[in-house]
Short mmCIF file of C-alpha atoms in Angstrom, two decimals:
data_model
loop_
_atom_site.label_atom_id
_atom_site.label_comp_id
_atom_site.label_asym_id
_atom_site.label_seq_id
_atom_site.Cartn_x
_atom_site.Cartn_y
_atom_site.Cartn_z
CA ARG F 32 104.96 87.74 119.70
CA LYS F 33 103.46 91.31 119.91
CA GLU F 34 104.15 93.31 116.33
CA VAL F 35 104.92 96.09 118.43
CA GLU F 36 107.03 95.80 121.84
CA GLN F 37 107.99 98.51 124.59
CA ASP F 38 109.07 98.71 127.52
CA PRO F 39 105.97 99.82 130.32
CA GLY F 40 108.27 100.87 132.79
CA PRO F 41 107.65 103.39 134.81
CA PHE F 42 110.44 105.01 134.28
CA ASN F 43 111.17 107.66 137.40
CA VAL F 44 113.49 110.35 136.78
CA PRO F 45 113.86 114.42 138.02
CA GLU F 46 113.18 117.04 136.47
CA GLY F 47 115.42 118.31 134.42
CA ALA F 48 116.85 115.10 133.35
CA THR F 49 117.07 113.48 129.99
CA VAL F 50 115.55 109.78 129.30
CA ALA F 51 114.75 107.80 126.73
CA PHE F 52 112.27 104.93 125.36
CA ASN F 53 112.52 102.22 122.36
CA CYS F 54 110.18 100.39 120.60
CA THR F 55 110.82 97.26 118.99
CA TYR F 56 109.15 96.51 116.00
CA SER F 57 108.95 93.03 113.73
CA ASN F 58 106.96 94.17 110.63
CA SER F 59 110.38 95.28 108.55
CA ALA F 60 107.60 96.80 105.62
CA SER F 61 106.31 99.34 107.39
CA GLN F 62 106.64 102.70 106.38
CA SER F 63 105.98 105.31 108.50
CA PHE F 64 106.02 105.25 112.62
CA PHE F 65 104.27 107.54 115.60
CA TRP F 66 104.89 108.16 119.24
CA TYR F 67 101.41 109.23 121.24
CA ARG F 68 101.33 110.37 124.54
CA GLN F 69 98.54 109.47 126.47
CA ASP F 70 97.18 111.21 129.67
CA CYS F 71 95.89 109.18 133.06
CA ARG F 72 92.38 108.14 131.56
CA LYS F 73 92.39 110.29 128.71
CA GLU F 74 92.87 109.78 124.69
CA PRO F 75 96.07 109.36 123.31
CA LYS F 76 97.58 112.41 121.60
CA LEU F 77 100.39 112.64 118.65
CA LEU F 78 103.81 114.25 119.72
CA MET F 79 105.01 112.78 116.42
CA SER F 80 105.59 111.43 113.35
CA VAL F 81 108.38 109.54 111.83
CA TYR F 82 108.97 108.77 108.17
CA SER F 83 112.74 108.40 107.47
CA SER F 84 115.87 108.46 109.55
CA GLY F 85 113.90 110.33 112.61
CA ASN F 86 111.98 114.15 113.46
CA GLU F 87 113.02 116.93 116.27
CA ASP F 88 110.62 118.88 117.40
CA GLY F 89 112.02 121.27 120.58
CA ARG F 90 113.13 118.86 123.75
CA PHE F 91 111.63 115.44 122.02
CA THR F 92 113.84 113.73 119.49
CA ALA F 93 112.59 110.68 117.88
CA GLN F 94 114.97 108.06 116.07
CA LEU F 95 114.18 105.24 113.48
CA ASN F 96 117.06 102.09 113.11
CA ARG F 97 115.60 100.04 110.56
CA ALA F 98 118.69 97.87 111.05
CA SER F 99 118.01 96.95 114.06
CA GLN F 100 113.96 97.60 114.05
CA TYR F 101 113.37 99.90 116.50
CA ILE F 102 112.94 103.34 117.19
CA SER F 103 113.16 105.85 120.32
CA LEU F 104 111.94 108.78 121.55
CA LEU F 105 114.18 111.00 123.20
CA ILE F 106 113.01 113.69 126.08
CA ARG F 107 115.33 116.35 127.40
CA ASP F 108 114.88 118.73 130.15
CA SER F 109 112.05 117.06 131.43
CA LYS F 110 109.18 118.84 133.03
CA LEU F 111 106.81 117.56 135.38
CA SER F 112 104.37 117.64 132.76
CA ASP F 113 105.61 115.45 130.57
CA SER F 114 104.31 112.60 132.76
CA ALA F 115 102.31 110.21 130.87
CA THR F 116 102.37 107.15 128.94
CA TYR F 117 103.96 107.34 125.69
CA LEU F 118 102.63 104.67 122.92
CA CYS F 119 104.74 103.85 120.05
CA GLY F 120 102.70 102.67 116.71
CA GLN F 121 103.64 101.54 113.52
CA ALA F 122 101.61 101.70 110.26
CA GLY F 123 102.08 98.39 107.92
CA ASN F 124 98.69 96.62 106.92
CA MET F 125 97.18 98.93 109.77
CA LEU F 126 98.39 100.86 112.52
CA THR F 127 99.43 98.48 115.12
CA PHE F 128 100.20 100.43 118.74
CA GLY F 129 102.73 99.36 121.50
CA GLY F 130 101.65 98.53 125.02
CA GLY F 131 102.84 101.78 126.20
CA THR F 132 105.59 103.33 128.57
CA ARG F 133 104.81 104.79 131.45
CA LEU F 134 107.31 108.25 132.26
CA MET F 135 107.07 110.10 135.81
CA VAL F 136 108.60 112.79 135.69
CA LYS F 137 109.59 113.87 140.02
CA PRO F 138 110.26 117.48 140.96
CA ASN O 442 86.46 122.53 116.95
CA ALA O 443 84.92 119.44 117.80
CA GLY O 444 87.46 116.72 115.96
CA VAL O 445 86.15 113.24 117.01
CA THR O 446 83.43 112.44 119.28
CA GLN O 447 82.01 109.81 120.88
CA THR O 448 79.23 109.42 122.72
CA PRO O 449 78.69 107.85 125.01
CA LYS O 450 81.42 108.56 127.88
CA PHE O 451 80.12 105.75 129.96
CA ARG O 452 77.71 102.68 129.81
CA VAL O 453 77.52 99.95 132.19
CA LEU O 454 75.35 96.68 130.39
CA LYS O 455 74.16 93.39 132.03
CA THR O 456 75.82 90.02 130.10
CA GLY O 457 73.49 89.69 126.81
CA GLN O 458 72.53 93.13 126.36
CA SER O 459 73.13 95.08 123.13
CA MET O 460 74.39 98.37 122.09
CA THR O 461 75.79 100.87 120.35
CA LEU O 462 78.91 103.69 120.37
CA LEU O 463 79.11 106.33 118.14
CA CYS O 464 81.51 108.13 116.86
CA ALA O 465 81.35 111.51 114.32
CA GLN O 466 84.00 113.33 112.65
CA ASP O 467 84.18 117.25 111.50
CA MET O 468 87.16 116.65 109.71
CA ASN O 469 86.43 115.61 106.22
CA HIS O 470 88.19 111.84 107.18
CA GLU O 471 88.09 109.02 104.86
CA TYR O 472 89.07 106.58 106.94
CA MET O 473 87.99 106.10 110.40
CA TYR O 474 89.28 103.25 113.52
CA TRP O 475 87.57 101.47 116.48
CA TYR O 476 90.05 100.53 118.59
CA ARG O 477 89.97 98.95 122.28
CA GLN O 478 92.59 99.21 125.06
CA ASP O 479 92.76 96.99 128.12
CA PRO O 480 95.75 97.13 131.12
CA GLY O 481 98.72 96.00 129.76
CA MET O 482 97.47 95.20 125.77
CA GLY O 483 97.71 98.48 124.57
CA LEU O 484 95.80 99.67 121.70
CA ARG O 485 93.91 97.05 119.90
CA LEU O 486 92.20 97.57 116.51
CA ILE O 487 88.55 96.24 116.22
CA HIS O 488 87.60 97.07 113.03
CA TYR O 489 88.01 100.01 110.54
CA SER O 490 86.73 101.93 107.58
CA VAL O 491 88.78 103.37 104.31
CA GLY O 492 85.58 105.46 103.19
CA GLU O 493 81.92 105.45 103.17
CA GLY O 494 79.72 102.42 102.89
CA THR O 495 83.02 100.03 103.70
CA THR O 496 84.13 98.28 106.68
CA ALA O 497 86.89 95.70 107.20
CA LYS O 498 88.57 93.62 110.05
CA GLY O 499 91.13 94.64 112.33
CA GLU O 500 93.27 92.43 115.16
CA VAL O 501 89.82 91.78 117.53
CA PRO O 502 86.76 91.84 116.00
CA ASP O 503 84.62 89.15 117.00
CA GLY O 504 81.96 89.66 118.86
CA TYR O 505 81.31 93.38 117.23
CA ASN O 506 79.70 94.70 114.17
CA VAL O 507 80.84 98.21 112.52
CA SER O 508 78.98 100.30 109.73
CA ARG O 509 79.72 103.68 108.04
CA LEU O 510 76.83 104.72 106.57
CA LYS O 511 77.77 108.38 106.46
CA LYS O 512 81.30 109.28 106.02
CA GLN O 513 81.32 111.62 109.51
CA ASN O 514 80.25 108.55 111.14
CA PHE O 515 81.11 105.11 112.04
CA LEU O 516 78.86 102.96 114.69
CA LEU O 517 80.26 100.29 116.84
CA GLY O 518 77.67 96.93 117.93
CA LEU O 519 77.95 94.93 120.45
CA GLU O 520 75.04 92.43 119.69
CA SER O 521 75.26 90.54 122.92
CA ALA O 522 77.67 91.78 125.48
CA ALA O 523 79.63 90.14 127.49
CA PRO O 524 82.21 90.49 130.12
CA SER O 525 85.44 89.81 128.51
CA GLN O 526 84.07 93.02 126.86
CA THR O 527 84.83 95.60 129.37
CA SER O 528 87.15 97.85 128.34
CA VAL O 529 87.98 101.41 127.18
CA TYR O 530 87.07 101.96 123.25
CA PHE O 531 88.11 104.85 121.47
CA CYS O 532 87.27 105.72 117.92
CA ALA O 533 89.96 107.33 115.58
CA SER O 534 90.02 109.20 112.03
CA SER O 535 93.14 109.91 109.63
CA SER O 536 92.98 112.07 106.39
CA THR O 537 93.74 109.15 103.74
CA GLY O 538 95.85 106.17 104.78
CA LEU O 539 96.89 104.21 107.07
CA THR O 540 100.23 105.41 107.37
CA GLN O 541 98.86 109.07 108.09
CA PRO O 542 98.64 109.96 112.20
CA GLN O 543 95.23 109.29 113.93
CA HIS O 544 93.09 111.52 116.14
CA PHE O 545 91.73 110.21 118.93
CA GLY O 546 88.14 110.73 120.19
CA ASP O 547 87.85 110.75 124.14
CA GLY O 548 87.14 107.52 124.39
CA THR O 549 84.01 104.73 126.12
CA ARG O 550 84.19 103.30 129.32
CA LEU O 551 82.37 100.33 129.28
CA SER O 552 81.28 97.87 131.73
CA ILE O 553 79.68 94.44 131.42
CA LEU O 554 78.60 92.80 134.48
#
């Protein structure tokens, strides 16, 4: 079993929709979690860090559920420019990533 | 404002050839990392370094060697390239420990025939 698992998608949503992704992790000792955004053939870029129960930045909200060992990313009012792959990472002994969830926002 | 710079951007090798990928960061970060990214596999850590002169194995170290002779540079070597090493390689750095967010270079696309 992979340490970090994500639904690969794609999630196809209309512009303006709210969409949520989950990411499950197996290392209960992990202290920090991250969401990265990766555009096609580009490098991952940090979207949000999660150190406690959650974090919010504009239209993006990340929540951590330690009991169930998952973190979620909620995107409100989706924009065409949100189309990308979203990578979840957990930092335990080292930073490990899920395979990513692909989001496609349609007009 | 360079951040993390990787060279080369693209390379095609024949099986058995050797090469070195260079990563340079100008943020004075202590930690540096090399990842490979394959379709459906996500990012997998090859080797990392917690400071100048130190290196450690990650999740998939076999077939690769690294060196960190200077704080700003982290080199990834393939001694005898194999087709299974065809991948996109990303270098990253972070200011302190593994719990800090990492900044990535824009990748090296490596094909081994």
